[in-house]
mmCIF file of C-alpha atoms in Angstrom:
data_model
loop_
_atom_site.group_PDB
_atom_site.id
_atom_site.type_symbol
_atom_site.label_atom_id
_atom_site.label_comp_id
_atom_site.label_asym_id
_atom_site.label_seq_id
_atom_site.Cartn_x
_atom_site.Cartn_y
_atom_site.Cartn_z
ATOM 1 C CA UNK A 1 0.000 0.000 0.000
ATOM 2 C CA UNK A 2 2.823 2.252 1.074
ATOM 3 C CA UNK A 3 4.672 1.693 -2.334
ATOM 4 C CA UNK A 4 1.574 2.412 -4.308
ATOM 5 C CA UNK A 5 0.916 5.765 -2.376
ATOM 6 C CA UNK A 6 4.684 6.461 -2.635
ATOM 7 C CA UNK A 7 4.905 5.808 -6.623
ATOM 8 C CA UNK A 8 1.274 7.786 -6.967
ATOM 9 C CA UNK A 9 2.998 10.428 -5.246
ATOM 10 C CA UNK A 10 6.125 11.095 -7.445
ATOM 11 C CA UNK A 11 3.769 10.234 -10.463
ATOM 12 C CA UNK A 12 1.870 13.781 -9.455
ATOM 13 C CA UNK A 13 4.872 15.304 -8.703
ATOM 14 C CA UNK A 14 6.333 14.362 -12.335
ATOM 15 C CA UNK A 15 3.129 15.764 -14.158
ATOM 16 C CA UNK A 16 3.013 19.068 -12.096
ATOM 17 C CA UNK A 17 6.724 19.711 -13.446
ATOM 18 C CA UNK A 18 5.737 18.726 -16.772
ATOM 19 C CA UNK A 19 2.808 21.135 -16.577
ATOM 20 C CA UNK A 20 5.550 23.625 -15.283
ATOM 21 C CA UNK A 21 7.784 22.724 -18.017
ATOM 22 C CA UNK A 22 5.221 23.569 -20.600
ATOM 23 C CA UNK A 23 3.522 26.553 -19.090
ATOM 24 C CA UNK A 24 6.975 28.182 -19.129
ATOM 25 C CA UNK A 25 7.409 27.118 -22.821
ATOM 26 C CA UNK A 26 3.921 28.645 -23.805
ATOM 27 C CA UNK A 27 5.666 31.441 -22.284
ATOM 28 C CA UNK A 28 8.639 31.845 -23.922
ATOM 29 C CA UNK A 29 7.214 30.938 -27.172
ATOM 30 C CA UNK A 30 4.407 33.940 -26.866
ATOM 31 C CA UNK A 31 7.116 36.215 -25.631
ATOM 32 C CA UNK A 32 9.060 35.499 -28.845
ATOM 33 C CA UNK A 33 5.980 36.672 -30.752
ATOM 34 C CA UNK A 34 5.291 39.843 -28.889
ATOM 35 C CA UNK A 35 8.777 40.849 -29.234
ATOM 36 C CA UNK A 36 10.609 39.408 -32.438
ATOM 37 C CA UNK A 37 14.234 38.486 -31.903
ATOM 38 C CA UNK A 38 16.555 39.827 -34.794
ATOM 39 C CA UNK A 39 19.447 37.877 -35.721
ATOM 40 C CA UNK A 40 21.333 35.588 -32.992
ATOM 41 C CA UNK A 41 22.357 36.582 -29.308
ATOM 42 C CA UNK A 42 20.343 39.336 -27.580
ATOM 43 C CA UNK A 43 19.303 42.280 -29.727
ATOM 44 C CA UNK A 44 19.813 45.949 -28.766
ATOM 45 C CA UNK A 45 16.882 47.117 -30.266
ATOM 46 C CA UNK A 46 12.682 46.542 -29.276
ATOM 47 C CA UNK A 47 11.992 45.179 -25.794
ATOM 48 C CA UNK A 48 14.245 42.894 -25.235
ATOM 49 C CA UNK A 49 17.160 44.870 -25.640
ATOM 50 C CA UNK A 50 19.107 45.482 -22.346
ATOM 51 C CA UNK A 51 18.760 49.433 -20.599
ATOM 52 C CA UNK A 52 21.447 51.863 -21.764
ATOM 53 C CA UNK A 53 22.082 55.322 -22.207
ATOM 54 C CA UNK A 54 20.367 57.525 -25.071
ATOM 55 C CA UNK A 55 23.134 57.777 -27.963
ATOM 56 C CA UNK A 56 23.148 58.604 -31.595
ATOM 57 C CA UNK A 57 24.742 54.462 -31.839
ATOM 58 C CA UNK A 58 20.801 52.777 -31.084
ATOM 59 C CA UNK A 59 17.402 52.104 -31.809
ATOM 60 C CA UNK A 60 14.805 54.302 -29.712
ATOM 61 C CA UNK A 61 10.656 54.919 -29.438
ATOM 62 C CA UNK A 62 11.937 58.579 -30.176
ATOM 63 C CA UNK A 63 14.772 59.887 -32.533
ATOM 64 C CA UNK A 64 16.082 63.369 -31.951
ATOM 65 C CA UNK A 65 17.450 65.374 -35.111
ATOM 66 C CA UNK A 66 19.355 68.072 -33.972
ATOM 67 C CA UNK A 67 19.476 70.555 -36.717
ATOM 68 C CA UNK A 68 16.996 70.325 -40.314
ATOM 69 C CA UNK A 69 17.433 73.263 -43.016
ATOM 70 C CA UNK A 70 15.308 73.928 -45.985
ATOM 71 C CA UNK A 71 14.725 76.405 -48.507
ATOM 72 C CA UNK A 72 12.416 76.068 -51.280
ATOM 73 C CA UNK A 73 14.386 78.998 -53.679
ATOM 74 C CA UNK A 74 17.573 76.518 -53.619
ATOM 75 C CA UNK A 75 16.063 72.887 -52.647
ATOM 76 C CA UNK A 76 19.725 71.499 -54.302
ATOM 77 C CA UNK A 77 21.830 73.584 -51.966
ATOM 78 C CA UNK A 78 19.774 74.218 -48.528
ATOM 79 C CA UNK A 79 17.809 71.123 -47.636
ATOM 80 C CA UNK A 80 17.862 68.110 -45.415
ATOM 81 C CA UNK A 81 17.141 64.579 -46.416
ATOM 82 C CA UNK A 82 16.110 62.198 -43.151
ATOM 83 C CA UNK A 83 15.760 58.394 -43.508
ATOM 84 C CA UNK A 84 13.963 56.468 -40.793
ATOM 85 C CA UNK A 85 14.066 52.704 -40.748
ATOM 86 C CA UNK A 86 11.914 50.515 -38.952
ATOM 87 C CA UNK A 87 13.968 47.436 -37.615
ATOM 88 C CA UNK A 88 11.577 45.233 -36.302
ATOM 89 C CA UNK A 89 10.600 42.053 -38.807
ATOM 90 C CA UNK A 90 6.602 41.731 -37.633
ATOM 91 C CA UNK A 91 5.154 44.991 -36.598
ATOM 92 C CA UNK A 92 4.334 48.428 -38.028
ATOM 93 C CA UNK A 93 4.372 51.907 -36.176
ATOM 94 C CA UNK A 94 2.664 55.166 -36.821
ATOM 95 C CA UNK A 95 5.209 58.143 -36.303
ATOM 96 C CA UNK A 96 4.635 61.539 -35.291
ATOM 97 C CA UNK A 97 7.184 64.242 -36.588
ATOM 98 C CA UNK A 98 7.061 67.303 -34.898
ATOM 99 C CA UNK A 99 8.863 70.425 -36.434
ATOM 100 C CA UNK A 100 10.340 72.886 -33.526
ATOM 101 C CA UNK A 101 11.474 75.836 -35.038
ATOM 102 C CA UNK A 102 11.476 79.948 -34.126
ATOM 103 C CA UNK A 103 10.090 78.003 -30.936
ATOM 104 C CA UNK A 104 6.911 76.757 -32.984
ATOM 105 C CA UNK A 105 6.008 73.383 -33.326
ATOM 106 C CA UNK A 106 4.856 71.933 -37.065
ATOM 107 C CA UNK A 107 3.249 68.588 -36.466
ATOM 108 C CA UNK A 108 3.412 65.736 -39.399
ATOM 109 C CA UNK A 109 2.509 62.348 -39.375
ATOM 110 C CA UNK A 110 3.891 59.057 -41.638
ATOM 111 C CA UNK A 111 3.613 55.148 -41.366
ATOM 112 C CA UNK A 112 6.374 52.308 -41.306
ATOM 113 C CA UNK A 113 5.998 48.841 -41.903
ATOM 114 C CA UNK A 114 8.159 46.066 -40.692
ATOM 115 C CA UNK A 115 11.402 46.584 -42.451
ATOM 116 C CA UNK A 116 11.028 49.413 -44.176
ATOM 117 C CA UNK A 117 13.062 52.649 -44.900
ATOM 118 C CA UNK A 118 11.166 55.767 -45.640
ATOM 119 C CA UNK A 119 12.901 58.822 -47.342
ATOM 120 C CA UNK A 120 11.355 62.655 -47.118
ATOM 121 C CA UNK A 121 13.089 66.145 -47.686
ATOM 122 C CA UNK A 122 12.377 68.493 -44.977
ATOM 123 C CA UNK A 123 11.746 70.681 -48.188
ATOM 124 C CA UNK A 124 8.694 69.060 -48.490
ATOM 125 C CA UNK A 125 7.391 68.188 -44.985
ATOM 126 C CA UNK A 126 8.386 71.624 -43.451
ATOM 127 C CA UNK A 127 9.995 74.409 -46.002
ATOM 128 C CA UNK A 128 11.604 77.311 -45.341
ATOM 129 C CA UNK A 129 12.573 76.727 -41.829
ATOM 130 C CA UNK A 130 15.538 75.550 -39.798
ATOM 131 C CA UNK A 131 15.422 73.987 -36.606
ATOM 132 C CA UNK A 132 15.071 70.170 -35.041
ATOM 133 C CA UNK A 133 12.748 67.215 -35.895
ATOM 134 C CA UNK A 134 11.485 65.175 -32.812
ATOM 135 C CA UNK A 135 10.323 61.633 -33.961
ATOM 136 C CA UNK A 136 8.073 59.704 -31.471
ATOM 137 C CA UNK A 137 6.281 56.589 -32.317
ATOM 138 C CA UNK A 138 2.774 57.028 -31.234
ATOM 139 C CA UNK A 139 -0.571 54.476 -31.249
ATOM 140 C CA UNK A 140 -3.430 54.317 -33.606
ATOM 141 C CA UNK A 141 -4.781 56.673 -31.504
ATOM 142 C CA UNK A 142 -1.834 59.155 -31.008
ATOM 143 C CA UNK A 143 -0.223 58.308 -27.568
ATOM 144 C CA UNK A 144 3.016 57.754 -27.077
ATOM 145 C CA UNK A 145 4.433 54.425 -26.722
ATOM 146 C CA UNK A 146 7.210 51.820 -26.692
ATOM 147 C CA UNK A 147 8.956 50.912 -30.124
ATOM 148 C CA UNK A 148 12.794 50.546 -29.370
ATOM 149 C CA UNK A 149 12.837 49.980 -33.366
ATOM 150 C CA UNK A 150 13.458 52.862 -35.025
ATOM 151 C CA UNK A 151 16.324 54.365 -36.234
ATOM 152 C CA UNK A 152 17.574 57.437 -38.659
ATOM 153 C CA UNK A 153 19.783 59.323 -40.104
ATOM 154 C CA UNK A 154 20.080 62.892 -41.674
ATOM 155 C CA UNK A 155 21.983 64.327 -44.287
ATOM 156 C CA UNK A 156 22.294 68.051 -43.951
ATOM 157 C CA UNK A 157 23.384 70.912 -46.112
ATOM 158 C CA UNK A 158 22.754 74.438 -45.368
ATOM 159 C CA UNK A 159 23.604 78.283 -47.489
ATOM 160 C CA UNK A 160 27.104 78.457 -45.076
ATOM 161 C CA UNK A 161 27.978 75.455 -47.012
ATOM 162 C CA UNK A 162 28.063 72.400 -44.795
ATOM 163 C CA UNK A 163 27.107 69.508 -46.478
ATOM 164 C CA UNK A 164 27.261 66.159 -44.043
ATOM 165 C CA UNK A 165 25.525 63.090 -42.462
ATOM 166 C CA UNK A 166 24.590 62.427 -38.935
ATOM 167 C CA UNK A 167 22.588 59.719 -36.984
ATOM 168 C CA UNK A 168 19.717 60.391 -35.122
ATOM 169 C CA UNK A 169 20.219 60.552 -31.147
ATOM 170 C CA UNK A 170 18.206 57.524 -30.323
ATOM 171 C CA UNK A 171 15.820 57.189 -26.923
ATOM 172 C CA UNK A 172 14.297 54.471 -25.920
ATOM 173 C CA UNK A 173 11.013 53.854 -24.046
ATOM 174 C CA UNK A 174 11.849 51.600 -21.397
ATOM 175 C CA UNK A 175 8.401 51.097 -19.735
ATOM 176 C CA UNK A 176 6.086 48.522 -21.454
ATOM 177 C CA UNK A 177 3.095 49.626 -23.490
ATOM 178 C CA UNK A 178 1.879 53.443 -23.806
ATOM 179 C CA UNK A 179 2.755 56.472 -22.128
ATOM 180 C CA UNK A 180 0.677 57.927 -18.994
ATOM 181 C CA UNK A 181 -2.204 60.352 -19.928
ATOM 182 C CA UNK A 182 -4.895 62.759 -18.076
ATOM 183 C CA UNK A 183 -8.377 61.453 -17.180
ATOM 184 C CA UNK A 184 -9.436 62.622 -20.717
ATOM 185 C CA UNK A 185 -7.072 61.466 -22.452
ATOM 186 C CA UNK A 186 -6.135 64.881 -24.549
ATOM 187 C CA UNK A 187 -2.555 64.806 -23.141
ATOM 188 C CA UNK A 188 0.184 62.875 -22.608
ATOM 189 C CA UNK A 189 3.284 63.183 -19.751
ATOM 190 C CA UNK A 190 6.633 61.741 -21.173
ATOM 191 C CA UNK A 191 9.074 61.632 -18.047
ATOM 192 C CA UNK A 192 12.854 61.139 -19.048
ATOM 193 C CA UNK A 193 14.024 59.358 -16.005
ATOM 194 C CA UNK A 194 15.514 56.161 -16.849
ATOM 195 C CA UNK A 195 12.106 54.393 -15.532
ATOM 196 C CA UNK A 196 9.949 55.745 -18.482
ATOM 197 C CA UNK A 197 12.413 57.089 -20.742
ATOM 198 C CA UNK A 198 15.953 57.164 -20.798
ATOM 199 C CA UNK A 199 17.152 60.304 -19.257
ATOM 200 C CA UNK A 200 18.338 63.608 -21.882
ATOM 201 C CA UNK A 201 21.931 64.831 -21.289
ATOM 202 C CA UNK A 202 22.398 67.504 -18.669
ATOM 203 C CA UNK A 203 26.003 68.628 -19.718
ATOM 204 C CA UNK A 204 27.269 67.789 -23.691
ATOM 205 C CA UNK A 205 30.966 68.906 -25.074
ATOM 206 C CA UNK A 206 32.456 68.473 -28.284
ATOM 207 C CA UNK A 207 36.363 68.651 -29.071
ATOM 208 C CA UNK A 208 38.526 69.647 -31.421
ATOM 209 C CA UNK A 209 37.590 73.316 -32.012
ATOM 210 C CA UNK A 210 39.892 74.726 -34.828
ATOM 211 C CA UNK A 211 41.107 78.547 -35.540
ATOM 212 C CA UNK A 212 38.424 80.019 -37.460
ATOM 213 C CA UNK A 213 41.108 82.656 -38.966
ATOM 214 C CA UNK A 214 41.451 83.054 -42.653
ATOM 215 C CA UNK A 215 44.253 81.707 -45.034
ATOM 216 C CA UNK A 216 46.090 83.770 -47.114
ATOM 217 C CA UNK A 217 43.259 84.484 -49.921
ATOM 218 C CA UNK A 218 40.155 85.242 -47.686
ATOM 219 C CA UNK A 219 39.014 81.316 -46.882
ATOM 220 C CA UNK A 220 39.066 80.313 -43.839
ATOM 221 C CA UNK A 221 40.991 77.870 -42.859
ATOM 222 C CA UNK A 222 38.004 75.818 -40.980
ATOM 223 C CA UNK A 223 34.842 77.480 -39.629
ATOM 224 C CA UNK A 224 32.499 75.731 -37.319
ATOM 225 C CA UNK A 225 28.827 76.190 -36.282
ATOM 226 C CA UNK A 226 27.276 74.864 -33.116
ATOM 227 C CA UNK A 227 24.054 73.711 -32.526
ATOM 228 C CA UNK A 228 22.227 73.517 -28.865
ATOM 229 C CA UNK A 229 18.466 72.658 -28.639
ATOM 230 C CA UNK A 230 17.025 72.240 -25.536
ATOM 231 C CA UNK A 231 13.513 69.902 -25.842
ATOM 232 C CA UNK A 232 10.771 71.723 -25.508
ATOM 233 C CA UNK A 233 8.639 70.634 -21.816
ATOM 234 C CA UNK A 234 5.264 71.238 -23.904
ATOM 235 C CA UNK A 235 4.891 70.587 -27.210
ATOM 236 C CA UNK A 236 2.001 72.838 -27.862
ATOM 237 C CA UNK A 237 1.544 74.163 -31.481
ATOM 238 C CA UNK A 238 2.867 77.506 -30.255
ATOM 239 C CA UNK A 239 5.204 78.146 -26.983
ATOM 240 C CA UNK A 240 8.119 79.729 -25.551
ATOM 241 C CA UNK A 241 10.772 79.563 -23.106
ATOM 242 C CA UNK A 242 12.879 81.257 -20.853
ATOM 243 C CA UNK A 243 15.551 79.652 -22.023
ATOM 244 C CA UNK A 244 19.990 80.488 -21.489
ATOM 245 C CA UNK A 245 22.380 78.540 -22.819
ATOM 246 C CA UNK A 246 25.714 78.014 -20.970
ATOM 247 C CA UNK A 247 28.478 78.298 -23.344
ATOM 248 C CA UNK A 248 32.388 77.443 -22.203
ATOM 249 C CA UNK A 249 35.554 76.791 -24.135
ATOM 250 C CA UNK A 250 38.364 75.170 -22.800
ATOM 251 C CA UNK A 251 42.299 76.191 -24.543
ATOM 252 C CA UNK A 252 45.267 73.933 -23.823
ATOM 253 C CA UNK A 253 45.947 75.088 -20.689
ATOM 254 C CA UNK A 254 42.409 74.912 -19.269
ATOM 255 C CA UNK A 255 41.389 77.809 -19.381
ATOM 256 C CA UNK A 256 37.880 78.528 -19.528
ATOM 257 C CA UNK A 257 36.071 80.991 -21.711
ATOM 258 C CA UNK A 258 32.108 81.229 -20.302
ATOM 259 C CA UNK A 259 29.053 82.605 -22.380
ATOM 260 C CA UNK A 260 25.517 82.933 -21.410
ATOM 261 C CA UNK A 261 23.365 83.192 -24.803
ATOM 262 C CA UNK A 262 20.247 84.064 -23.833
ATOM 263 C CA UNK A 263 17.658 82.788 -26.374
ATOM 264 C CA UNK A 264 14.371 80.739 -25.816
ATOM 265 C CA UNK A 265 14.415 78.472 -29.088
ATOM 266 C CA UNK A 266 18.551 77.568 -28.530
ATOM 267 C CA UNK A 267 21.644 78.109 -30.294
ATOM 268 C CA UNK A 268 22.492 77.959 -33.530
ATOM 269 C CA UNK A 269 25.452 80.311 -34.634
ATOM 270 C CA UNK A 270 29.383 80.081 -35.980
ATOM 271 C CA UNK A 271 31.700 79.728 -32.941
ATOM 272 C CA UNK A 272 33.220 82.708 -33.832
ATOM 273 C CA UNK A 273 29.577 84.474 -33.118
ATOM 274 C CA UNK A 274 29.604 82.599 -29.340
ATOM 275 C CA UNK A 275 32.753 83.927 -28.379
ATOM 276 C CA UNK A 276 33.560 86.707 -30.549
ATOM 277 C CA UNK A 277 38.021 86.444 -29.273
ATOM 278 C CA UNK A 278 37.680 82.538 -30.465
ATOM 279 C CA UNK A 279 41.205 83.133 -32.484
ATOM 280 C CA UNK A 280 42.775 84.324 -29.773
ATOM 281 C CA UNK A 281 43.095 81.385 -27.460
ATOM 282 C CA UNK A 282 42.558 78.935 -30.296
ATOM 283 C CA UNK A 283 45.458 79.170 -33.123
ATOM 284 C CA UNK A 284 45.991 76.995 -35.651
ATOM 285 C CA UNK A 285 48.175 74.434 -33.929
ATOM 286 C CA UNK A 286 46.594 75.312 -30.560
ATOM 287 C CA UNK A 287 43.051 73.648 -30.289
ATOM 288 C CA UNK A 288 40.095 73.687 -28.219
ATOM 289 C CA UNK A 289 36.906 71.759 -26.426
ATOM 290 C CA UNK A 290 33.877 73.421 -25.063
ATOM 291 C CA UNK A 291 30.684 72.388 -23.138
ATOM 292 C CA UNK A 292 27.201 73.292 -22.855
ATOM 293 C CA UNK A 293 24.363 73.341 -20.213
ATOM 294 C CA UNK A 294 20.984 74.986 -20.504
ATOM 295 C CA UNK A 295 18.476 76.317 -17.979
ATOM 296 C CA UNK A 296 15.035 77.653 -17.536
ATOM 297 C CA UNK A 297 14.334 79.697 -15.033
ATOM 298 C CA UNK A 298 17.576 78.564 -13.796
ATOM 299 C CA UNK A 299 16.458 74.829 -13.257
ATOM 300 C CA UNK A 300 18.818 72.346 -15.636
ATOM 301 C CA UNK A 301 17.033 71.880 -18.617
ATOM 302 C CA UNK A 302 18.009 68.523 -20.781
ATOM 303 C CA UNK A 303 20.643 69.405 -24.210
ATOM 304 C CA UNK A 304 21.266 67.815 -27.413
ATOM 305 C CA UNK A 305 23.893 69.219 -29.523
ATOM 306 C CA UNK A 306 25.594 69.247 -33.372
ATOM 307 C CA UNK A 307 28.695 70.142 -34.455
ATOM 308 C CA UNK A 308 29.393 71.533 -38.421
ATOM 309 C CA UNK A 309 32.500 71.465 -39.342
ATOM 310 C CA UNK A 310 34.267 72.656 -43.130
ATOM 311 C CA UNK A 311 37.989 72.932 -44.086
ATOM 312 C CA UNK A 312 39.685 74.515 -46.710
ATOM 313 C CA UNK A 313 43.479 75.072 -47.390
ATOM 314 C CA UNK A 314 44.370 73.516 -43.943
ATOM 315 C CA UNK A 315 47.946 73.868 -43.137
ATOM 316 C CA UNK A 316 49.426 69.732 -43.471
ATOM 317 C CA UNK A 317 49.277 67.881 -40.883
ATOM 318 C CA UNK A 318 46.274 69.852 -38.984
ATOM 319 C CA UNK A 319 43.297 67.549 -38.445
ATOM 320 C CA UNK A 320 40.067 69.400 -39.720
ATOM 321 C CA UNK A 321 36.799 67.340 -39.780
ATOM 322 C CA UNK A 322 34.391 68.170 -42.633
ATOM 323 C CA UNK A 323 31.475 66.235 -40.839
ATOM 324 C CA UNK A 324 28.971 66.569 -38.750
ATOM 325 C CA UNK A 325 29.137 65.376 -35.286
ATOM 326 C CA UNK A 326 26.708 65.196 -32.150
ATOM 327 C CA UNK A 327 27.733 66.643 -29.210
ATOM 328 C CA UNK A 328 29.133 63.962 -26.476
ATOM 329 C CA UNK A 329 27.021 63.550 -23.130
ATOM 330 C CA UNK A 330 28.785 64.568 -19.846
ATOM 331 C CA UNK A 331 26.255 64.141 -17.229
ATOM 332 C CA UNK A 332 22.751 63.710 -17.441
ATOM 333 C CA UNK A 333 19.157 65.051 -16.338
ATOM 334 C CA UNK A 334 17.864 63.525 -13.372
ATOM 335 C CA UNK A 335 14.115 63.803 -14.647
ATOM 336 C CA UNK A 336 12.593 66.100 -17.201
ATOM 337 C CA UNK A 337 9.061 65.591 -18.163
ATOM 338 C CA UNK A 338 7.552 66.624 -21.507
ATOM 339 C CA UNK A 339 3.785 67.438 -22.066
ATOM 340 C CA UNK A 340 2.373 66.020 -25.481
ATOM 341 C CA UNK A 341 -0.804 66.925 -26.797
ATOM 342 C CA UNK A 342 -2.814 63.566 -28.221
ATOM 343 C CA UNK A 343 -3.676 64.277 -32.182
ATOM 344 C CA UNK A 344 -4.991 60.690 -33.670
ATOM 345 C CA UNK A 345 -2.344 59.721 -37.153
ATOM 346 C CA UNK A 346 -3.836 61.535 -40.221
ATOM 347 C CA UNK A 347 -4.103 58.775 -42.294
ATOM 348 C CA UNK A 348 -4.191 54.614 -41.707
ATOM 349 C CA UNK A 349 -2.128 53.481 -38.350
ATOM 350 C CA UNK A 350 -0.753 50.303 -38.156
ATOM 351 C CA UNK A 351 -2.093 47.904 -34.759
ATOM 352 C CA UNK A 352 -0.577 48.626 -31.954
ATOM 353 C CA UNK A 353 2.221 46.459 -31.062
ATOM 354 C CA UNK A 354 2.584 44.312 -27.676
ATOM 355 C CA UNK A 355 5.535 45.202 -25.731
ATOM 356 C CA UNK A 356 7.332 45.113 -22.450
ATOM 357 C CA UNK A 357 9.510 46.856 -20.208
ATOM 358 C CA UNK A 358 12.999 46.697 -20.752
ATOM 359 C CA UNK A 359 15.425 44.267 -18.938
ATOM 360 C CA UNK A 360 17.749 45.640 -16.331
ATOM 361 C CA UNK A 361 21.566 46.149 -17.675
ATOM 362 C CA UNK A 362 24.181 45.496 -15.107
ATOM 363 C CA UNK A 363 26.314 48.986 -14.694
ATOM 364 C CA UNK A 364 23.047 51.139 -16.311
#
C-alpha cells in the first residue's frame, strides 16, 4: 500500500513539473511573438534589448534630429534629407514628426511597416525653416508608446555650405506599453528618467575646435557652427521659453572661456559668433573643447547638440573634420518631463504592437 501511495505520489509530482515545463514554454514561445528576436544573441533594439544610455549608436521609441534646413528657392543647396528605418521584422508603427522651429512646433505624421526605410526632404514636410525634428512613435490613436525599433539618419546641407551626415540621437522607451495620460485622455506626460524614458543629457561637449582665422586668400581655414536645442517641456503648437544657454571653451591650458546666450528656441550660430576672441586662445596648432548646459528659469534643462565642421586650405598635418558630429554627453538630467498633446495619425495606423519593459543592464 505504502509503495503504491509512494509511486502515486512522485507520479503527481512528475506531471506538475511537466505542466511547469510547458507553461513556461507557452511562455517563452508567446514572448518570442510579442517581441521578435533579430538575428542571434540578444538584440539591442525593441523590448528585449538590455537598458542603456540615449546615444546617436541605437534604436529608440523617439529619434532626436538636432538641426533640419530647408529652402524652397535653392532645394539642391539648402535642404535636409532624413531616412527612418523601422527594424523590427513583424510589426508596423505610426510616427509623429514634430517640427520645432522659431520656438513653434509643425506637427506631421507618416507610417512604417516592418522593415522598411522611408525617405522625405524636410523641403517638403516643413519648407523654409531651420530647426530640429522630434520623432516619437505614437498608437493608432496618437499616444506615445514603446517601439525601441526605429532608427535614422540625416543628411544636412545648409547656405554656409556644410554639407554632411549624422545619426539620429536615439531614446528608448523603457516602460512597457503606452505612455501615462490625463483622465481625458487629450494629453500625454513623457518623463525622461531612466524608468519611463531614458534620461536627456544635462552637460554635452564636443572637441577639437579649430582657428576660425582666414588663409592667405580670404578662406578660412576651418569654420564651425554649433548647434544647442534644448527639448521643448510642452509641445504645444505655439510656446516659448525662458531659455539660457551656458556656453564654455576650454584652450590647452584649461582655461575657460564662459558665455551665457540668452535665447528661448537655442543656439544655432558660428563659434566665432559665441565667443567673438575665439582666435585668440585657439590658433591653428593650438586647439580647443567646449561644453554646454541649458536652464530655464535657472532649473537644468536637458541638451542635445551638433557640431558643423568645413575645411579649406588647412595647413598639413592639422586635423580638420568636414562632418557633422553630435555633441558627447557629460552628465545627465535627473528627470525632465515633456507634455504632449494627443492628435490621432492623419491617415491609416498600423495595430498597436505588444511590448514590455525593458530588462535591467548590469552597470546602467
Amino acid at each position: 500500500m505504502h509503495k503504491i501511495y509512494r509511486r502515486t505520489f512522485f507520479f503527481t509530482v512528475a506531471l506538475l513539473a511537466l505542466g511547469c515545463i510547458s507553461l513556461a514554454t507557452r511562455h517563452a514561445v508567446a514572448w518570442q511573438n510579442d517581441a521578435p528576436i533579430v538575428g542571434p544573441g540578444i538584440p539591442n533594439v525593441g523590448s528585449q534589448a538590455p537598458r542603456s544610455s540615449a546615444s546617436s549608436t541605437k534604436a529608440g521609441s523617439i529619434l532626436f534630429f538636432q538641426k533640419y534646413a530647408s529652402n524652397t528657392q535653392q532645394p539642391s543647396n539648402v535642404n535636409t534629407a532624413f531616412t527612418l528605418t523601422n527594424t523590427n521584422p513583424r510589426d508596423g508603427v505610426a510616427l509623429r514628426l514634430s517640427w520645432v522651429h522659431d520656438c513653434r512646433v509643425d506637427t506631421t505624421f507618416t507610417t512604417l511597416s516592418a522593415n522598411q526605410t522611408k525617405t522625405f526632404l524636410a523641403s517638403e514636410q516643413n519648407p523654409n525653416n531651420t530647426g530640429y525634428l522630434m520623432v516619437m512613435a505614437v498608437s493608432a490613436t496618437g499616444i506615445p508608446l514603446q517601439f525601441n525599433w526605429l532608427i535614422g539618419t540625416a543628411n544636412y546641407k545648409d547656405a554656409r555650405g556644410f554639407e554632411a551626415v549624422y545619426n539620429a540621437v536615439g531614446v528608448a522607451k523603457r516602460s512597457g506599453g503606452v505612455a501615462r495620460t490625463n483622465s481625458e485622455i487629450t494629453v500625454a506626460e513623457l518623463n525622461f528618467n531612466n524608468s519611463d524614458y531614458d534620461r536627456l543629457p544635462k552637460s554635452i561637449a564636443v572637441d577639437n575646435l579649430q582657428n576660425q582665422g582666414t588663409a592667405g586668400g580670404g578662406d578660412p581655414q576651418s569654420k564651425t557652427d554649433v548647434t544647442v536645442i534644448s527639448p521643448l517641456a510642452n509641445l504645444a503648437t505655439t510656446t516659448s521659453q525662458s531659455l539660457k544657454i551656458e556656453a564654455v571653451a576650454y584652450d590647452l591650458s584649461a582655461r575657460a572661456y564662459p558665455q551665457v546666450i540668452d535665447n528661448a528656441c537655442g543656439l544655432n550660430a558660428p563659434v566665432s559668433s559665441v565667443w567673438s576672441n575665439v582666435n585668440e586662445f585657439i590658433t591653428p596648432t593650438r586647439q580647443a573643447w567646449a561644453r554646454f548646459g541649458a536652464n530655464v528659469n535657472n532649473i537644468s534643462a536637458p541638451v542635445l547638440g551638433l557640431s558643423l565642421t568645413e575645411g579649406a586650405a588647412a595647413p598639413a598635418g592639422l586635423d580638420v573634420r568636414h562632418s557633422a558630429r553630435p555633441m558627447q554627453a557629460l552628465s545627465w538630467l535627473d528627470s525632465f518631463k515633456m507634455t504632449v498633446p494627443i492628435v490621432a495619425p492623419t491617415s491609416g495606423a498600423p495595430s498597436d504592437p505588444v511590448t514590455q519593459s525593458q530588462p535591467e543592464a548590469v552597470g546602467d
